[in-house]
Every structure is written in C-alpha cells, then in structure tokens.
Amino acid sequence: QVQLQESGPGLVKPSETLSLTCTVSGGSLSAYYWNWIRQPPGKGLEWIGYIFYSGTTTYNPSLKSRVTISVDTSKNQFSLRLKSVTAADTALYYCARLTTVTHGYFDDWGQGTLVTVSS
Amino acid sequence: SYDLTQPPSVSVSPGQTASITCSGDKLGDKYACWYQQKPGQSPVLVIYQNYKRPSGIPGRFSGSNSGNTATLTISGTQAMDEADYYCQAWDSSTASVVFGGGTKLTVL
C-alpha cells in the first residue's frame, strides 16, 4: 500500500483554473495508473481521468476539454488542472491509484481535499 | 456513454442479508468492483474483479456479476456496514472508468 496526499487551494474563483497535486509516498509511481476522482457535496463519485507513470493520459469525455493531468516522477507527484471552473466544479477531490485498466480497481485513495468555486 | 445504475437506497435488518445491485449493458462481460464509503471517509475497496475480496475485508461481503447485473451481497449485516456503496467498471468504448450513482445502505 502507498499513501496519497492531495494538496492545493481550497477556494478558486469562477472562470479560473483549479490546480491540485497528489504526493505519493511509500512506493513509486511505476506500473500503475494515477487518477483524480471528485465527489460534489452529498453526491456520488465522478472519475476525472488518469495518467500512467509513463505520461499517457485518459480523461472523462465529459471533462476532457478542460482537464490536464501531469506527472513528475522525480517528486513522486501527479497533478490536476481544471480550467474555466464554475460552481458545478465544487467538490471533494480525491487522488487514487488504479491497478490497471479494463479489470483494474482503485486500491489506494487519498483523504480528499475540498475545493470550493466561489467569488 | 456507459451507465451503471444502482438503487438509491437499500434497507436491511441487523443479521439479515443485504443485496445491492448495479446494472449496465452487458455488465457481465466486464469486471465490476465495489467500494464502501462511510461519512467523512474515503472510499474503501470491498470487492474487485467481480467477486474477489481484498485482505482485511470480512467474509460476509461477496460479489457476483452476470448478464446485465453485478450484485454486492452482505450476509449477516452489521450496524458497521451502514454506508454508501458504489459499483465501478471499465467502459472499453471510451476507455473510461465508470461509477454507479451509489446506494445508501441503512441497517435498522
């Protein structure tokens, strides 16, 4: 098991860019898929996208035009950028490790960080 | 897009069996997994690859997946099992992870 910790601003203004970082400790990024998942208050989980340790990315089609996920293997971190945010992007943002695609599962999660979009 | 449908809520008496369903087109051809989320906590994997249990998950949790429906079954449900449960699968057509809407399990 690895430990994941999200960090970043808790408040973002509408139309601006949300930026979060996930720091992975207790293991390397190699051979896994590193994901961002969000949960609006009182609602369900929404997958945002993942990055493979090599840098390959896949995004939720509904968010694809606004999302960028990047990785810094030297720091054992990966990051999320979500541009042009609105109040609908207010959510608890989790980073999580996916074991593989097709038959994979999320076996480690961060504690989540609340991001509020408000002026 | 691929959709997974769960009942919003399920109620069960302590000691009885709870079944939570997750429906999707030809879901039985995919791998389903299940997460438990208690208030204020991150989700925890309870079933993966349809029926496998991670270490540390009690044996009362079991899973199945056939046809269009995956099912999470909790036998001898305990008060500590009260939580939200989410199913998840992979949509190969869009190369995306998909979550069900979640089911609130109430033990009363």
PDB file of C-alpha atoms in Angstrom:
ATOM      1  CA  GLN A   1       0.000   0.000   0.000  1.00  0.00           C
ATOM      2  CA  VAL A   2       1.031   3.554  -0.691  1.00  0.00           C
ATOM      3  CA  GLN A   3      -0.092   6.777   0.885  1.00  0.00           C
ATOM      4  CA  LEU A   4      -1.588   9.532  -1.242  1.00  0.00           C
ATOM      5  CA  GLN A   5      -1.994  13.138  -0.140  1.00  0.00           C
ATOM      6  CA  GLU A   6      -3.812  15.847  -2.054  1.00  0.00           C
ATOM      7  CA  SER A   7      -2.780  19.476  -1.756  1.00  0.00           C
ATOM      8  CA  GLY A   8      -3.827  22.762  -3.292  1.00  0.00           C
ATOM      9  CA  PRO A   9      -6.051  25.800  -2.831  1.00  0.00           C
ATOM     10  CA  GLY A  10      -9.395  25.211  -1.203  1.00  0.00           C
ATOM     11  CA  LEU A  11     -11.017  28.180  -2.907  1.00  0.00           C
ATOM     12  CA  VAL A  12     -10.988  29.003  -6.615  1.00  0.00           C
ATOM     13  CA  LYS A  13     -12.778  31.836  -8.378  1.00  0.00           C
ATOM     14  CA  PRO A  14     -15.200  31.141 -11.214  1.00  0.00           C
ATOM     15  CA  SER A  15     -13.571  31.039 -14.680  1.00  0.00           C
ATOM     16  CA  GLU A  16     -10.146  30.418 -13.152  1.00  0.00           C
ATOM     17  CA  THR A  17      -8.085  27.238 -13.124  1.00  0.00           C
ATOM     18  CA  LEU A  18      -8.200  24.667 -10.345  1.00  0.00           C
ATOM     19  CA  SER A  19      -4.786  23.132  -9.609  1.00  0.00           C
ATOM     20  CA  LEU A  20      -4.158  20.210  -7.270  1.00  0.00           C
ATOM     21  CA  THR A  21      -1.193  17.964  -6.585  1.00  0.00           C
ATOM     22  CA  CYS A  22      -1.108  14.427  -5.233  1.00  0.00           C
ATOM     23  CA  THR A  23       2.037  13.282  -3.451  1.00  0.00           C
ATOM     24  CA  VAL A  24       2.623   9.538  -3.347  1.00  0.00           C
ATOM     25  CA  SER A  25       4.697   8.071  -0.528  1.00  0.00           C
ATOM     26  CA  GLY A  26       5.685   4.551   0.367  1.00  0.00           C
ATOM     27  CA  GLY A  27       6.124   3.438  -3.217  1.00  0.00           C
ATOM     28  CA  SER A  28       6.924   4.605  -6.726  1.00  0.00           C
ATOM     29  CA  LEU A  29       4.607   5.698  -9.491  1.00  0.00           C
ATOM     30  CA  SER A  30       5.831   2.916 -11.755  1.00  0.00           C
ATOM     31  CA  ALA A  31       3.432   0.443 -13.369  1.00  0.00           C
ATOM     32  CA  TYR A  32       0.246   2.000 -12.042  1.00  0.00           C
ATOM     33  CA  TYR A  33      -2.423   4.407 -13.231  1.00  0.00           C
ATOM     34  CA  TRP A  34      -2.805   7.568 -11.147  1.00  0.00           C
ATOM     35  CA  ASN A  35      -6.266   9.077 -11.026  1.00  0.00           C
ATOM     36  CA  TRP A  36      -8.308  12.046  -9.981  1.00  0.00           C
ATOM     37  CA  ILE A  37     -11.862  11.454  -8.806  1.00  0.00           C
ATOM     38  CA  ARG A  38     -14.274  14.016  -7.409  1.00  0.00           C
ATOM     39  CA  GLN A  39     -17.407  14.000  -5.300  1.00  0.00           C
ATOM     40  CA  PRO A  40     -19.712  17.014  -5.117  1.00  0.00           C
ATOM     41  CA  PRO A  41     -21.148  17.561  -1.631  1.00  0.00           C
ATOM     42  CA  GLY A  42     -23.816  14.968  -0.929  1.00  0.00           C
ATOM     43  CA  LYS A  43     -23.414  13.326  -4.348  1.00  0.00           C
ATOM     44  CA  GLY A  44     -21.666  10.380  -5.954  1.00  0.00           C
ATOM     45  CA  LEU A  45     -18.203   9.728  -7.319  1.00  0.00           C
ATOM     46  CA  GLU A  46     -17.124  11.077 -10.695  1.00  0.00           C
ATOM     47  CA  TRP A  47     -13.952   9.883 -12.386  1.00  0.00           C
ATOM     48  CA  ILE A  48     -11.939  12.751 -13.874  1.00  0.00           C
ATOM     49  CA  GLY A  49      -9.031  10.955 -15.521  1.00  0.00           C
ATOM     50  CA  TYR A  50      -5.746   9.154 -15.097  1.00  0.00           C
ATOM     51  CA  ILE A  51      -2.110   9.326 -16.021  1.00  0.00           C
ATOM     52  CA  PHE A  52       0.127   6.304 -16.419  1.00  0.00           C
ATOM     53  CA  TYR A  53       3.573   6.683 -14.929  1.00  0.00           C
ATOM     54  CA  SER A  54       4.990   6.972 -18.446  1.00  0.00           C
ATOM     55  CA  GLY A  55       2.830  10.038 -19.064  1.00  0.00           C
ATOM     56  CA  THR A  56      -0.048   8.575 -21.080  1.00  0.00           C
ATOM     57  CA  THR A  57      -3.355  10.155 -20.097  1.00  0.00           C
ATOM     58  CA  THR A  58      -7.046   9.354 -20.452  1.00  0.00           C
ATOM     59  CA  TYR A  59      -9.830  11.693 -19.397  1.00  0.00           C
ATOM     60  CA  ASN A  60     -13.538  11.529 -18.726  1.00  0.00           C
ATOM     61  CA  PRO A  61     -15.123  12.520 -22.055  1.00  0.00           C
ATOM     62  CA  SER A  62     -17.433  14.966 -20.242  1.00  0.00           C
ATOM     63  CA  LEU A  63     -14.452  16.888 -18.803  1.00  0.00           C
ATOM     64  CA  LYS A  64     -11.825  16.250 -21.442  1.00  0.00           C
ATOM     65  CA  SER A  65     -11.833  19.770 -22.909  1.00  0.00           C
ATOM     66  CA  ARG A  66     -10.962  21.338 -19.538  1.00  0.00           C
ATOM     67  CA  VAL A  67      -8.687  18.767 -17.865  1.00  0.00           C
ATOM     68  CA  THR A  68      -4.947  18.228 -17.863  1.00  0.00           C
ATOM     69  CA  ILE A  69      -3.213  15.642 -15.686  1.00  0.00           C
ATOM     70  CA  SER A  70       0.569  15.617 -15.496  1.00  0.00           C
ATOM     71  CA  VAL A  71       3.197  13.623 -13.623  1.00  0.00           C
ATOM     72  CA  ASP A  72       6.535  14.423 -12.007  1.00  0.00           C
ATOM     73  CA  THR A  73       8.221  11.107 -11.292  1.00  0.00           C
ATOM     74  CA  SER A  74      11.232  12.814  -9.700  1.00  0.00           C
ATOM     75  CA  LYS A  75       8.954  14.156  -6.972  1.00  0.00           C
ATOM     76  CA  ASN A  76       6.590  11.159  -6.925  1.00  0.00           C
ATOM     77  CA  GLN A  77       3.718  13.515  -7.658  1.00  0.00           C
ATOM     78  CA  PHE A  78       0.962  13.919 -10.193  1.00  0.00           C
ATOM     79  CA  SER A  79      -1.213  16.946 -10.729  1.00  0.00           C
ATOM     80  CA  LEU A  80      -4.627  18.054 -11.930  1.00  0.00           C
ATOM     81  CA  ARG A  81      -5.512  21.235 -13.753  1.00  0.00           C
ATOM     82  CA  LEU A  82      -9.151  22.003 -14.463  1.00  0.00           C
ATOM     83  CA  LYS A  83      -9.735  25.223 -16.328  1.00  0.00           C
ATOM     84  CA  SER A  84     -12.721  27.548 -16.600  1.00  0.00           C
ATOM     85  CA  VAL A  85     -14.282  26.319 -13.363  1.00  0.00           C
ATOM     86  CA  THR A  86     -17.838  27.037 -12.276  1.00  0.00           C
ATOM     87  CA  ALA A  87     -19.798  26.359  -9.092  1.00  0.00           C
ATOM     88  CA  ALA A  88     -20.578  22.908 -10.505  1.00  0.00           C
ATOM     89  CA  ASP A  89     -16.904  22.020 -10.021  1.00  0.00           C
ATOM     90  CA  THR A  90     -17.189  22.454  -6.254  1.00  0.00           C
ATOM     91  CA  ALA A  91     -16.346  19.045  -4.855  1.00  0.00           C
ATOM     92  CA  LEU A  92     -14.137  16.872  -2.703  1.00  0.00           C
ATOM     93  CA  TYR A  93     -11.254  15.902  -4.977  1.00  0.00           C
ATOM     94  CA  TYR A  94      -9.549  12.552  -4.414  1.00  0.00           C
ATOM     95  CA  CYS A  95      -6.411  11.133  -5.912  1.00  0.00           C
ATOM     96  CA  ALA A  96      -6.324   7.357  -6.181  1.00  0.00           C
ATOM     97  CA  ARG A  97      -4.254   4.514  -7.579  1.00  0.00           C
ATOM     98  CA  LEU A  98      -5.764   2.260 -10.245  1.00  0.00           C
ATOM     99  CA  THR A  99      -4.090  -1.119 -10.534  1.00  0.00           C
ATOM    100  CA  THR A 100      -4.668  -1.445 -14.272  1.00  0.00           C
ATOM    101  CA  VAL A 101      -7.325  -0.656 -16.850  1.00  0.00           C
ATOM    102  CA  THR A 102     -10.137  -2.976 -18.053  1.00  0.00           C
ATOM    103  CA  HIS A 103     -10.038  -5.225 -14.996  1.00  0.00           C
ATOM    104  CA  GLY A 104      -8.436  -2.774 -12.573  1.00  0.00           C
ATOM    105  CA  TYR A 105      -9.654  -1.268  -9.351  1.00  0.00           C
ATOM    106  CA  PHE A 106      -8.775   1.598  -7.019  1.00  0.00           C
ATOM    107  CA  ASP A 107      -6.805   0.091  -4.176  1.00  0.00           C
ATOM    108  CA  ASP A 108      -5.459   3.241  -2.534  1.00  0.00           C
ATOM    109  CA  TRP A 109      -7.098   6.633  -2.067  1.00  0.00           C
ATOM    110  CA  GLY A 110      -6.073   9.955  -0.633  1.00  0.00           C
ATOM    111  CA  GLN A 111      -8.134  11.559   2.093  1.00  0.00           C
ATOM    112  CA  GLY A 112      -9.572  14.078  -0.342  1.00  0.00           C
ATOM    113  CA  THR A 113      -9.406  17.854  -0.481  1.00  0.00           C
ATOM    114  CA  LEU A 114     -12.414  20.130  -0.701  1.00  0.00           C
ATOM    115  CA  VAL A 115     -12.333  22.713  -3.458  1.00  0.00           C
ATOM    116  CA  THR A 116     -14.989  25.417  -3.460  1.00  0.00           C
ATOM    117  CA  VAL A 117     -15.579  27.545  -6.523  1.00  0.00           C
ATOM    118  CA  SER A 118     -16.820  30.924  -5.443  1.00  0.00           C
ATOM    119  CA  SER A 119     -16.063  34.584  -5.942  1.00  0.00           C
TER     120      SER A 119
ATOM    121  CA  SER B   1     -21.517   6.789 -22.718  1.00  0.00           C
ATOM    122  CA  TYR B   2     -21.783   3.741 -20.497  1.00  0.00           C
ATOM    123  CA  ASP B   3     -24.071   3.995 -17.479  1.00  0.00           C
ATOM    124  CA  LEU B   4     -24.201   1.977 -14.279  1.00  0.00           C
ATOM    125  CA  THR B   5     -27.473   2.135 -12.363  1.00  0.00           C
ATOM    126  CA  GLN B   6     -27.822   1.464  -8.630  1.00  0.00           C
ATOM    127  CA  PRO B   7     -30.870   1.802  -6.373  1.00  0.00           C
ATOM    128  CA  PRO B   8     -30.558   4.981  -4.313  1.00  0.00           C
ATOM    129  CA  SER B   9     -31.228   3.174  -1.073  1.00  0.00           C
ATOM    130  CA  VAL B  10     -31.460  -0.276   0.466  1.00  0.00           C
ATOM    131  CA  SER B  11     -32.587  -1.112   3.987  1.00  0.00           C
ATOM    132  CA  VAL B  12     -31.786  -4.256   5.943  1.00  0.00           C
ATOM    133  CA  SER B  13     -32.286  -5.509   9.477  1.00  0.00           C
ATOM    134  CA  PRO B  14     -29.227  -6.423  11.530  1.00  0.00           C
ATOM    135  CA  GLY B  15     -28.181 -10.010  10.908  1.00  0.00           C
ATOM    136  CA  GLN B  16     -30.055 -10.244   7.616  1.00  0.00           C
ATOM    137  CA  THR B  17     -28.695 -10.315   4.077  1.00  0.00           C
ATOM    138  CA  ALA B  18     -28.389  -7.114   2.056  1.00  0.00           C
ATOM    139  CA  SER B  19     -28.161  -7.169  -1.718  1.00  0.00           C
ATOM    140  CA  ILE B  20     -27.146  -4.109  -3.715  1.00  0.00           C
ATOM    141  CA  THR B  21     -27.427  -4.262  -7.482  1.00  0.00           C
ATOM    142  CA  CYS B  22     -25.558  -2.465 -10.236  1.00  0.00           C
ATOM    143  CA  SER B  23     -26.982  -2.628 -13.750  1.00  0.00           C
ATOM    144  CA  GLY B  24     -25.359  -1.871 -17.076  1.00  0.00           C
ATOM    145  CA  ASP B  25     -25.477  -3.095 -20.642  1.00  0.00           C
ATOM    146  CA  LYS B  26     -23.636  -6.435 -20.794  1.00  0.00           C
ATOM    147  CA  LEU B  27     -22.007  -5.655 -17.461  1.00  0.00           C
ATOM    148  CA  GLY B  28     -21.360  -9.368 -17.032  1.00  0.00           C
ATOM    149  CA  ASP B  29     -18.802  -9.114 -19.852  1.00  0.00           C
ATOM    150  CA  LYS B  30     -16.821  -6.607 -17.819  1.00  0.00           C
ATOM    151  CA  TYR B  31     -15.129  -6.641 -14.426  1.00  0.00           C
ATOM    152  CA  ALA B  32     -17.083  -4.976 -11.628  1.00  0.00           C
ATOM    153  CA  CYS B  33     -15.835  -3.803  -8.279  1.00  0.00           C
ATOM    154  CA  TRP B  34     -17.418  -2.245  -5.220  1.00  0.00           C
ATOM    155  CA  TYR B  35     -16.445   0.474  -2.785  1.00  0.00           C
ATOM    156  CA  GLN B  36     -17.767   1.279   0.680  1.00  0.00           C
ATOM    157  CA  GLN B  37     -17.791   4.893   1.792  1.00  0.00           C
ATOM    158  CA  LYS B  38     -18.673   5.928   5.322  1.00  0.00           C
ATOM    159  CA  PRO B  39     -19.433   9.572   6.186  1.00  0.00           C
ATOM    160  CA  GLY B  40     -16.344  11.748   6.150  1.00  0.00           C
ATOM    161  CA  GLN B  41     -14.126   8.947   4.860  1.00  0.00           C
ATOM    162  CA  SER B  42     -12.546   7.992   1.565  1.00  0.00           C
ATOM    163  CA  PRO B  43     -13.982   5.032  -0.334  1.00  0.00           C
ATOM    164  CA  VAL B  44     -12.644   1.598   0.526  1.00  0.00           C
ATOM    165  CA  LEU B  45     -12.472  -1.299  -1.929  1.00  0.00           C
ATOM    166  CA  VAL B  46     -14.593  -4.227  -0.711  1.00  0.00           C
ATOM    167  CA  ILE B  47     -14.899  -6.371  -3.860  1.00  0.00           C
ATOM    168  CA  TYR B  48     -12.760  -6.397  -7.004  1.00  0.00           C
ATOM    169  CA  GLN B  49     -12.855  -8.346 -10.272  1.00  0.00           C
ATOM    170  CA  ASN B  50     -16.494  -9.305  -9.646  1.00  0.00           C
ATOM    171  CA  TYR B  51     -16.106 -11.455  -6.545  1.00  0.00           C
ATOM    172  CA  LYS B  52     -12.624 -11.157  -5.017  1.00  0.00           C
ATOM    173  CA  ARG B  53     -12.195  -9.730  -1.528  1.00  0.00           C
ATOM    174  CA  PRO B  54      -9.170  -7.602  -0.583  1.00  0.00           C
ATOM    175  CA  SER B  55      -7.322  -8.637   2.528  1.00  0.00           C
ATOM    176  CA  GLY B  56      -8.961  -7.249   5.620  1.00  0.00           C
ATOM    177  CA  ILE B  57     -12.482  -7.232   4.180  1.00  0.00           C
ATOM    178  CA  PRO B  58     -14.804  -9.511   6.195  1.00  0.00           C
ATOM    179  CA  GLY B  59     -16.059 -12.683   4.619  1.00  0.00           C
ATOM    180  CA  ARG B  60     -19.666 -11.513   4.871  1.00  0.00           C
ATOM    181  CA  PHE B  61     -19.009  -9.368   1.773  1.00  0.00           C
ATOM    182  CA  SER B  62     -19.375 -11.202  -1.529  1.00  0.00           C
ATOM    183  CA  GLY B  63     -19.935 -10.281  -5.152  1.00  0.00           C
ATOM    184  CA  SER B  64     -21.256 -11.690  -8.397  1.00  0.00           C
ATOM    185  CA  ASN B  65     -21.635 -10.438 -11.948  1.00  0.00           C
ATOM    186  CA  SER B  66     -23.701 -11.943 -14.741  1.00  0.00           C
ATOM    187  CA  GLY B  67     -25.787 -10.721 -17.629  1.00  0.00           C
ATOM    188  CA  ASN B  68     -26.519  -7.064 -17.087  1.00  0.00           C
ATOM    189  CA  THR B  69     -26.234  -7.029 -13.301  1.00  0.00           C
ATOM    190  CA  ALA B  70     -23.492  -7.099 -10.700  1.00  0.00           C
ATOM    191  CA  THR B  71     -24.546  -7.717  -7.114  1.00  0.00           C
ATOM    192  CA  LEU B  72     -22.882  -6.948  -3.807  1.00  0.00           C
ATOM    193  CA  THR B  73     -24.166  -9.186  -1.043  1.00  0.00           C
ATOM    194  CA  ILE B  74     -23.586  -8.611   2.638  1.00  0.00           C
ATOM    195  CA  SER B  75     -24.520 -11.601   4.759  1.00  0.00           C
ATOM    196  CA  GLY B  76     -25.243 -11.160   8.449  1.00  0.00           C
ATOM    197  CA  THR B  77     -25.255  -7.392   8.021  1.00  0.00           C
ATOM    198  CA  GLN B  78     -23.906  -5.425  10.947  1.00  0.00           C
ATOM    199  CA  ALA B  79     -24.519  -1.857  12.027  1.00  0.00           C
ATOM    200  CA  MET B  80     -20.961  -1.013  10.996  1.00  0.00           C
ATOM    201  CA  ASP B  81     -21.869  -1.873   7.383  1.00  0.00           C
ATOM    202  CA  GLU B  82     -24.148   1.148   7.131  1.00  0.00           C
ATOM    203  CA  ALA B  83     -22.549   3.236   4.405  1.00  0.00           C
ATOM    204  CA  ASP B  84     -22.759   4.319   0.779  1.00  0.00           C
ATOM    205  CA  TYR B  85     -21.734   1.677  -1.745  1.00  0.00           C
ATOM    206  CA  TYR B  86     -20.513   2.371  -5.277  1.00  0.00           C
ATOM    207  CA  CYS B  87     -20.001  -0.034  -8.137  1.00  0.00           C
ATOM    208  CA  GLN B  88     -17.354   0.645 -10.770  1.00  0.00           C
ATOM    209  CA  ALA B  89     -16.420  -0.817 -14.129  1.00  0.00           C
ATOM    210  CA  TRP B  90     -14.361  -0.001 -17.202  1.00  0.00           C
ATOM    211  CA  ASP B  91     -16.019   1.236 -20.378  1.00  0.00           C
ATOM    212  CA  SER B  92     -13.856  -0.029 -23.201  1.00  0.00           C
ATOM    213  CA  SER B  93     -15.706   2.021 -25.837  1.00  0.00           C
ATOM    214  CA  THR B  94     -14.482   5.271 -24.310  1.00  0.00           C
ATOM    215  CA  ALA B  95     -11.529   3.852 -22.362  1.00  0.00           C
ATOM    216  CA  SER B  96     -13.053   5.313 -19.227  1.00  0.00           C
ATOM    217  CA  VAL B  97     -13.719   4.413 -15.629  1.00  0.00           C
ATOM    218  CA  VAL B  98     -17.421   4.482 -14.782  1.00  0.00           C
ATOM    219  CA  PHE B  99     -19.025   4.637 -11.337  1.00  0.00           C
ATOM    220  CA  GLY B 100     -22.581   3.822 -10.411  1.00  0.00           C
ATOM    221  CA  GLY B 101     -24.596   6.534  -8.701  1.00  0.00           C
ATOM    222  CA  GLY B 102     -24.227   4.930  -5.291  1.00  0.00           C
ATOM    223  CA  THR B 103     -26.548   3.148  -2.872  1.00  0.00           C
ATOM    224  CA  LYS B 104     -27.107   4.187   0.705  1.00  0.00           C
ATOM    225  CA  LEU B 105     -27.349   1.081   2.875  1.00  0.00           C
ATOM    226  CA  THR B 106     -29.331   1.576   6.062  1.00  0.00           C
ATOM    227  CA  VAL B 107     -29.180  -1.027   8.813  1.00  0.00           C
ATOM    228  CA  LEU B 108     -32.236  -0.715  11.015  1.00  0.00           C
TER     229      LEU B 108
END
